[in-house]
Structures are given as C-alpha cells and as structure tokens.
Coordinates of C-alpha atoms in Angstrom, one line a residue:
M1 CA 0.0 0.0 0.0
A2 CA 1.3 3.5 -1.0
P3 CA 2.2 5.8 1.9
N4 CA -0.3 8.4 2.9
R5 CA 1.2 11.8 2.1
D6 CA -1.0 13.6 4.6
M7 CA -0.2 11.3 7.5
L8 CA 2.7 9.4 8.9
I9 CA 1.4 5.9 9.9
V10 CA 3.8 3.7 11.8
R11 CA 3.8 0.8 14.2
A12 CA 4.5 2.0 17.7
L13 CA 4.7 1.1 21.4
R14 CA 2.8 3.2 23.9
T15 CA 3.3 3.4 27.7
V16 CA 2.5 5.9 30.5
Q17 CA 4.9 7.8 32.7
A18 CA 4.6 10.7 35.2
R19 CA 1.3 12.3 35.6
E20 CA -0.4 9.9 33.2
T21 CA 1.7 11.2 30.3
E22 CA 1.6 9.0 27.2
V23 CA 5.0 8.1 25.8
F24 CA 5.5 6.5 22.3
M25 CA 8.4 4.6 20.7
F26 CA 8.6 4.0 17.0
F27 CA 10.8 4.0 13.9
C28 CA 10.4 6.2 10.8
P29 CA 12.5 7.2 7.8
G30 CA 14.9 9.9 8.8
E31 CA 13.6 12.3 6.2
D32 CA 10.1 12.1 7.7
V33 CA 11.1 13.6 11.1
L34 CA 11.0 17.2 9.9
K35 CA 7.7 16.4 8.0
I36 CA 5.9 15.9 11.3
A37 CA 7.9 18.0 13.7
D38 CA 8.9 21.7 13.9
I39 CA 12.1 23.1 15.4
S40 CA 11.0 25.7 18.0
R41 CA 13.8 28.3 17.9
I42 CA 14.4 30.4 20.9
C43 CA 13.6 34.0 20.4
R44 CA 11.6 36.9 22.0
D45 CA 8.5 38.5 20.5
E46 CA 7.7 42.2 20.4
S47 CA 6.6 42.2 24.0
E48 CA 9.8 40.5 25.1
K49 CA 8.0 37.2 25.8
L50 CA 10.3 34.2 25.4
E51 CA 9.3 31.8 22.6
G52 CA 10.7 28.5 21.7
F53 CA 13.7 26.8 23.2
Q54 CA 16.1 25.4 20.6
R55 CA 19.4 26.9 19.8
K56 CA 20.5 27.9 16.3
E57 CA 21.5 25.3 13.7
I58 CA 25.2 24.3 14.1
K59 CA 26.3 23.9 10.5
N60 CA 29.6 22.1 11.3
H61 CA 27.8 19.6 13.5
V62 CA 25.1 19.0 10.8
N63 CA 27.7 18.6 8.1
G64 CA 29.7 16.1 10.2
I65 CA 26.5 14.0 10.6
V66 CA 25.7 14.2 6.9
E67 CA 29.3 13.1 6.1
Y68 CA 28.9 10.1 8.4
L69 CA 25.5 9.2 7.0
D70 CA 26.7 9.4 3.4
K71 CA 29.2 6.7 3.9
G72 CA 26.3 4.2 3.6
H73 CA 25.5 1.2 5.7
V74 CA 25.8 3.1 8.9
L75 CA 24.3 2.5 12.3
F76 CA 22.0 5.2 13.7
P77 CA 20.6 4.0 17.0
N78 CA 20.4 7.5 18.6
A79 CA 16.7 8.3 19.2
I80 CA 15.2 11.6 18.2
I81 CA 12.9 13.0 21.1
L82 CA 9.7 14.7 20.1
A83 CA 6.9 16.5 21.9
F84 CA 3.5 15.6 20.5
S85 CA 0.4 17.8 20.6
K86 CA -2.9 16.0 21.4
E87 CA -3.7 15.8 17.7
I88 CA -1.9 12.5 17.2
E89 CA -3.9 9.3 17.2
F90 CA -2.9 5.8 18.5
K91 CA -4.9 2.7 17.7
Q92 CA -4.1 -0.2 20.0
A93 CA -3.7 -3.5 18.2
R94 CA -6.1 -6.3 19.1
G95 CA -5.1 -9.7 20.2
K96 CA -3.9 -11.6 23.3
N97 CA -0.4 -10.9 24.7
P98 CA 2.0 -13.9 24.8
D99 CA 2.2 -15.7 28.2
G100 CA 4.9 -14.3 30.5
V101 CA 5.2 -11.0 28.6
T102 CA 6.0 -7.9 30.7
D103 CA 2.9 -5.9 30.5
I104 CA 4.5 -2.5 30.3
A105 CA 3.5 -1.1 26.9
D106 CA 0.8 -1.5 24.3
I107 CA 1.4 -2.3 20.6
G108 CA -0.5 -0.4 18.0
T109 CA -0.6 2.0 15.1
L110 CA 0.4 5.7 15.5
I111 CA -1.0 8.3 13.2
V112 CA 0.7 11.7 12.9
P113 CA -0.5 14.5 10.6
I114 CA 2.0 15.9 8.0
R115 CA 1.6 19.6 7.7
A116 CA 3.5 22.7 6.5
E117 CA 6.3 24.1 8.7
G118 CA 5.0 26.1 11.6
H119 CA 1.8 24.1 11.8
R120 CA 3.0 20.6 12.6
A121 CA 1.8 18.3 15.4
A122 CA 5.2 17.7 17.0
W123 CA 8.3 19.6 18.1
I124 CA 11.8 18.4 18.4
V125 CA 13.0 18.3 22.0
D126 CA 16.4 16.6 21.3
G127 CA 18.0 15.8 18.0
Q128 CA 17.5 18.9 15.8
Q129 CA 21.0 18.7 14.3
R130 CA 20.5 15.0 13.5
S131 CA 17.1 15.7 12.0
I132 CA 18.4 18.4 9.8
A133 CA 21.3 16.2 8.7
L134 CA 18.9 13.4 7.8
T135 CA 17.1 15.6 5.4
K136 CA 20.3 16.5 3.6
S137 CA 21.9 13.1 3.5
K138 CA 21.8 10.5 0.7
S139 CA 20.7 8.1 3.4
S140 CA 17.6 10.1 4.3
G141 CA 15.5 6.9 4.2
I142 CA 17.4 5.2 7.0
P143 CA 15.0 4.1 9.8
V144 CA 15.6 6.1 12.9
P145 CA 14.3 5.5 16.4
V146 CA 11.9 8.2 17.8
V147 CA 10.7 8.6 21.4
A148 CA 7.8 11.0 21.8
F149 CA 5.6 12.2 24.6
I150 CA 2.4 14.2 24.8
A151 CA 3.2 17.7 25.8
P152 CA 0.1 19.9 26.4
D153 CA 2.1 23.1 26.6
L154 CA 5.4 24.9 25.8
E155 CA 6.5 24.8 29.5
T156 CA 6.5 20.9 29.5
Q157 CA 8.5 21.0 26.2
R158 CA 11.1 23.4 27.7
S159 CA 11.5 21.5 30.9
Q160 CA 12.1 18.2 29.0
F161 CA 14.5 20.0 26.7
I162 CA 16.6 21.2 29.7
L163 CA 16.5 17.8 31.4
V164 CA 17.4 15.8 28.3
N165 CA 20.3 18.1 27.5
K166 CA 21.5 18.5 31.1
A167 CA 24.4 16.1 30.7
K168 CA 25.3 17.4 27.3
P169 CA 27.4 20.4 26.3
L170 CA 24.3 22.6 26.0
P171 CA 25.2 26.3 26.2
T172 CA 24.9 27.5 29.8
R173 CA 23.5 30.8 28.5
L174 CA 20.7 29.0 26.7
I175 CA 19.8 27.0 29.9
N176 CA 20.0 30.2 32.0
E177 CA 17.5 31.9 29.8
L178 CA 15.1 29.0 29.6
L179 CA 15.0 28.3 33.3
P180 CA 12.8 31.1 34.5
E181 CA 10.1 30.0 32.0
V182 CA 9.9 26.5 33.6
D183 CA 7.7 25.9 36.7
T184 CA 7.8 22.2 36.7
H185 CA 10.0 20.3 39.2
L186 CA 13.7 20.4 38.2
P187 CA 16.8 18.8 39.8
K188 CA 18.2 20.8 42.6
D189 CA 21.3 21.9 40.7
L190 CA 19.1 23.5 38.1
S191 CA 16.4 24.9 40.2
V192 CA 18.8 27.0 42.4
K193 CA 19.7 28.9 39.2
K194 CA 16.2 30.1 38.5
I195 CA 16.3 33.2 40.6
P196 CA 19.6 34.6 39.1
S197 CA 18.3 33.8 35.6
E198 CA 15.0 35.5 36.3
L199 CA 16.7 38.6 37.7
C200 CA 19.0 38.7 34.7
N201 CA 15.9 38.5 32.4
L202 CA 14.2 41.4 34.3
L203 CA 17.3 43.6 34.3
N204 CA 17.4 43.3 30.5
A205 CA 13.7 43.7 29.9
D206 CA 12.8 46.4 32.3
P207 CA 13.0 50.0 30.8
G208 CA 13.8 51.2 34.3
S209 CA 16.9 49.0 34.6
P210 CA 20.4 50.4 33.9
F211 CA 21.0 47.2 31.9
Y212 CA 17.9 47.7 29.7
R213 CA 18.6 45.9 26.4
L214 CA 22.3 45.8 27.1
I215 CA 22.6 42.1 28.1
E216 CA 23.4 39.5 25.5
R217 CA 20.8 36.7 25.4
E218 CA 20.6 33.6 23.2
S219 CA 17.0 34.4 22.2
L220 CA 18.2 37.8 20.9
K221 CA 20.7 36.4 18.4
T222 CA 18.4 36.7 15.5
P223 CA 18.1 39.3 12.6
E224 CA 14.7 40.2 13.9
A225 CA 15.8 41.0 17.4
H226 CA 16.2 44.7 18.3
S227 CA 18.9 44.4 20.9
D228 CA 22.1 46.3 21.7
G229 CA 23.3 43.4 23.9
I230 CA 27.0 44.0 24.9
V231 CA 27.1 42.6 28.4
N232 CA 27.6 38.9 28.7
D233 CA 24.6 37.4 30.6
T234 CA 26.8 34.8 32.2
A235 CA 28.8 37.5 33.9
V236 CA 25.6 39.1 35.3
I237 CA 24.3 35.8 36.5
E238 CA 27.6 34.9 38.2
V239 CA 27.5 38.2 40.1
I240 CA 24.0 37.5 41.3
K241 CA 24.8 33.9 42.2
K242 CA 27.9 34.9 44.1
S243 CA 26.1 37.6 46.0
L244 CA 23.4 35.2 47.0
G245 CA 25.8 32.5 48.0
T246 CA 28.1 34.7 50.1
P247 CA 26.8 35.2 53.7
L248 CA 27.7 38.9 53.6
G249 CA 26.6 39.3 50.0
A250 CA 24.3 42.2 49.1
L251 CA 21.5 39.8 48.0
A252 CA 22.0 37.1 50.6
Q253 CA 19.6 38.8 53.1
Y254 CA 16.8 38.4 50.7
K255 CA 17.1 34.6 50.3
A256 CA 14.5 32.2 51.5
W257 CA 14.8 31.4 55.2
G258 CA 12.7 28.8 57.0
S259 CA 9.1 29.2 56.0
D260 CA 9.7 32.6 54.4
S261 CA 10.0 32.7 50.6
A262 CA 12.8 34.6 48.8
D263 CA 12.3 38.3 48.5
T264 CA 13.1 38.7 44.8
T265 CA 11.7 42.3 44.8
G266 CA 14.3 43.3 47.3
M267 CA 17.0 41.5 45.3
Y268 CA 16.0 43.4 42.2
Q269 CA 15.8 46.8 43.8
T270 CA 19.3 46.3 45.3
L271 CA 20.7 45.4 41.9
V272 CA 19.0 48.3 40.1
I273 CA 20.0 51.0 42.7
F274 CA 23.6 49.9 42.7
W275 CA 24.1 49.5 39.0
R276 CA 22.2 52.7 38.2
A277 CA 24.7 54.5 40.4
V278 CA 27.5 52.8 38.5
K279 CA 26.0 54.0 35.2
E280 CA 25.7 57.6 36.6
V281 CA 29.3 57.8 38.0
F282 CA 30.9 56.2 35.0
P283 CA 28.8 57.5 32.1
D284 CA 31.6 57.4 29.4
A285 CA 32.3 53.7 30.3
W286 CA 28.7 52.6 30.4
G287 CA 26.7 51.2 27.4
V288 CA 29.7 50.8 25.0
P289 CA 31.2 47.5 23.8
P290 CA 33.7 45.7 26.0
A291 CA 36.5 46.5 23.5
Q292 CA 36.0 50.1 24.4
S293 CA 35.2 49.8 28.1
R294 CA 36.3 47.2 30.6
L295 CA 33.4 48.2 32.8
M296 CA 31.1 46.4 30.3
H297 CA 33.6 43.5 30.1
G298 CA 33.0 40.2 31.9
A299 CA 36.0 41.1 34.2
G300 CA 34.6 44.5 35.0
I301 CA 31.1 43.3 35.7
K302 CA 32.3 40.5 38.0
A303 CA 34.8 42.8 39.9
M304 CA 32.2 45.5 40.4
G305 CA 29.9 42.7 41.7
V306 CA 32.4 42.1 44.5
L307 CA 32.4 45.8 45.2
M308 CA 28.6 45.8 45.2
D309 CA 28.6 43.3 48.1
K310 CA 31.0 45.5 50.1
I311 CA 29.2 48.8 49.5
M312 CA 25.6 47.5 49.8
G313 CA 26.6 45.5 52.9
R314 CA 26.9 48.8 54.8
I315 CA 24.0 50.7 53.2
T316 CA 20.3 50.2 53.9
V317 CA 18.3 50.2 50.6
R318 CA 15.9 53.1 50.7
S319 CA 14.7 56.0 48.6
D320 CA 17.7 58.2 49.2
S321 CA 20.4 55.5 49.5
S322 CA 21.6 56.1 45.9
Q323 CA 23.4 59.2 47.0
E324 CA 25.5 57.2 49.5
I325 CA 26.3 54.6 46.8
K326 CA 27.3 57.3 44.3
A327 CA 29.5 59.0 46.8
A328 CA 31.3 55.7 47.5
L329 CA 31.8 55.2 43.7
Q330 CA 32.9 58.8 43.1
A331 CA 35.6 58.4 45.8
I332 CA 37.3 55.6 43.8
A333 CA 36.5 56.9 40.3
P334 CA 39.7 58.9 39.8
N335 CA 41.7 55.7 40.2
C336 CA 39.6 53.7 37.7
A337 CA 40.8 53.1 34.1
W338 CA 37.8 51.6 32.4
T339 CA 38.3 53.1 29.0
K340 CA 41.8 54.5 28.9
G341 CA 45.0 54.9 30.8
T342 CA 46.6 52.5 33.3
W343 CA 45.4 50.9 36.5
E344 CA 48.1 52.4 38.7
G345 CA 47.7 49.9 41.5
L346 CA 47.9 47.0 39.1
G347 CA 50.5 48.1 36.6
M348 CA 48.2 47.1 33.7
R349 CA 46.8 49.2 30.9
W350 CA 43.0 49.5 30.8
N351 CA 42.6 47.0 27.9
E352 CA 45.0 44.4 29.3
I353 CA 42.3 43.3 31.8
Q354 CA 40.9 40.0 30.6
N355 CA 38.0 37.8 31.7
V356 CA 40.2 35.3 33.5
T357 CA 40.2 34.3 37.1
S358 CA 43.5 35.9 38.0
H359 CA 42.6 39.3 36.4
I360 CA 39.1 39.3 38.0
K361 CA 40.6 38.7 41.4
I362 CA 43.3 41.3 41.3
L363 CA 40.8 43.9 39.9
S364 CA 38.2 43.0 42.5
D365 CA 40.8 43.2 45.3
Y366 CA 42.0 46.6 44.0
L367 CA 38.5 48.1 43.9
V368 CA 37.7 46.9 47.4
K369 CA 41.1 48.3 48.6
L370 CA 40.3 51.7 47.0
D371 CA 36.9 51.7 48.7
C372 CA 38.4 50.9 52.1
N373 CA 41.1 53.6 51.7
A374 CA 38.5 56.2 50.7
R375 CA 36.5 55.4 53.8
K376 CA 39.6 56.0 56.0
T377 CA 40.3 59.3 54.4
P378 CA 38.7 62.1 56.5

C-alpha cells in the first residue's frame, strides 16, 4: 500500500509515565522527522516574551553527521525525542499478549498529521541537528528511532529539553534563559539557578533598569531582534549567584529562610539601585562594547559585583540611598581606568584586563582596597 502523504502511519509502542503522560516509541524514515515536527527556535516576541527553546543550527555539526550518513550502511541508534500535541492518534492492536510477557507497553498504530512548517503536530526536543542532517543526507530513508511524549504546553517541552540536555554540552546561557520559564520540578542543581536567571531577564527587559537591552541573550541572536546586547549574561548571572551564595553578599539577606520565601523584589531593587549609580558615576564607560570599556567586560562586571557586596553591605536600601552609593563610587572613580590609561595599582593598561580568574581577582581586590582607603580618608 502506498504511503499516505497527509499522515505518517507507523507501528509503535505506547506506555504511560509521570502524571499519566503517554510516551511512544517507533521508527520512521529519517527524512520524515521534519515532516511531522517543527524546530522551535528560541527568540523573543515584540513584548519580550520568550518563545521556543532550541538553539540555532550548528552547521559544522550538521555537516559532520551528513558526512557520516553518506558513507552508507551506517548504524543510527540514537533516538530523536519529540513532543506531541494531542492531535496525534494511537490505535491499539487487538489480540492476546503472549504468556509471560512484561505488561508495560501497548502495541498499536500511531497516526501523525503531516503539515507545513509552523503548523506541525510535533516539536523536536532533542536531535534537531540530526534531524536536519537526515534531510540533507543521501541516506535520508534510514529508519531512525523516535521517542515521543504528549506535551500539552510549551512549558513541558522546555522542561524536558533542559532535562534531556542537562548532561550534554548545551550552552549555559541557553539553559539560563530558559530556566525562568519553567515551573515544573527540576533537579536541585538547576532549580537554584532560576532566581539569578529571572533577575537577569528582568534587568534586560525592564526599561527602568540600567541594563535595559544591554545584556546578550541567546534568544536575541536573530536578525529580527532589536537588541544592543553587549554585556555577557553569564557575567551578570555569576555576580547574582555569588552575592546570593556569600553570607555577607548584598543579595543574601533576601534569600528564603525557614518558611519565608525569597524576596526577589528586594534583590532586584538592590541590583538596580547599585548599578544605576555605577552608570551615573561612569557615564563614558557605560553602554559601550567591552572592547571600548572594561566596565562592560566580563571582568569589570564581576569585579564590580564584588564591590557591590562591600558597598551595599553597609547601606540600607531606601529611597535616598543612591546618593551614598554614588558618593562611594565617586571616591574611587579617579583611580579607575575603564576606557583609557593605566590601573596604577595593578600596573596594567586598561585594555589588558581579561575575563580570566587571576585578572578578575586582582581587579576585585583593588576596587575593594580603593573603597576601604577612601572610607579611612577624612
């Protein structure tokens, strides 16, 4: 019988996992994966809402897979993981199970609609590079294993995407941006990152933030994105994480304690008030590319994060506290070489500072020392 061009019809196994979620296992020609599944690219719409979750196509990776497939007679046991909408249909096969069989899955026929891109009934959770390669290969008809689950919403798809890729070299920045959009249960080592990621998102999206549209995000790396991102989001997130994780950190006082939940509003206000003062005290060094200002560089952001903990640790955040912060920063400003000159206390030209541990430490220590000396001066 000729294949149905409007449907993919295959034999499949069905089982049920967490929360009564249906999970399917089947084989299909490699070229058919992208006929039934879309790739949901990560981006942000006009209202800054995060859409999708997949990173961009990695051409070298895809070309390497194509080269392997084109050798012919190759083994391809790696399963593609899909998220299905509820539009798919499964018809359980009739008949008695053999004696002694482990009754853990049903055998039947799976029917998946074939539609135009953007309107398909499935999304790729893991295996987008392999799926693209399969459509470009001479061996596009090779049967590939597919595991699919019913995902009623984008949040479920995102959470599974993060979990599936957790042990792989998935870009940290991509995971950081996706985490705040996921409310389902995540492993402890991921869930603790949600607050820093959320605060980073807000700093970039809030027009009242000194970092408004200045933070680089994976979702904004598209021709359609209107972003002036120059500050590495990983640097901002590391500053927040370190401040939360240090007992005397500026943000640590707002962490969850006992039955009290975390005060993320207090955290955000602290970040905004400090970095707004930084922007006002160093206007020429703010908002320009790292190649022109080490204040916008990963090393500068992290070193100023250490100084933030020192200054904010002795200041109570209130409506007029910005003047105290600005005064502390103005006291060290003459000794800072963010855009030109030399850091006298370090013996390094301004653009010799690099985003490496040793440079970050000596710059941090120097800024703290300047602050301490300024406070001793009558």
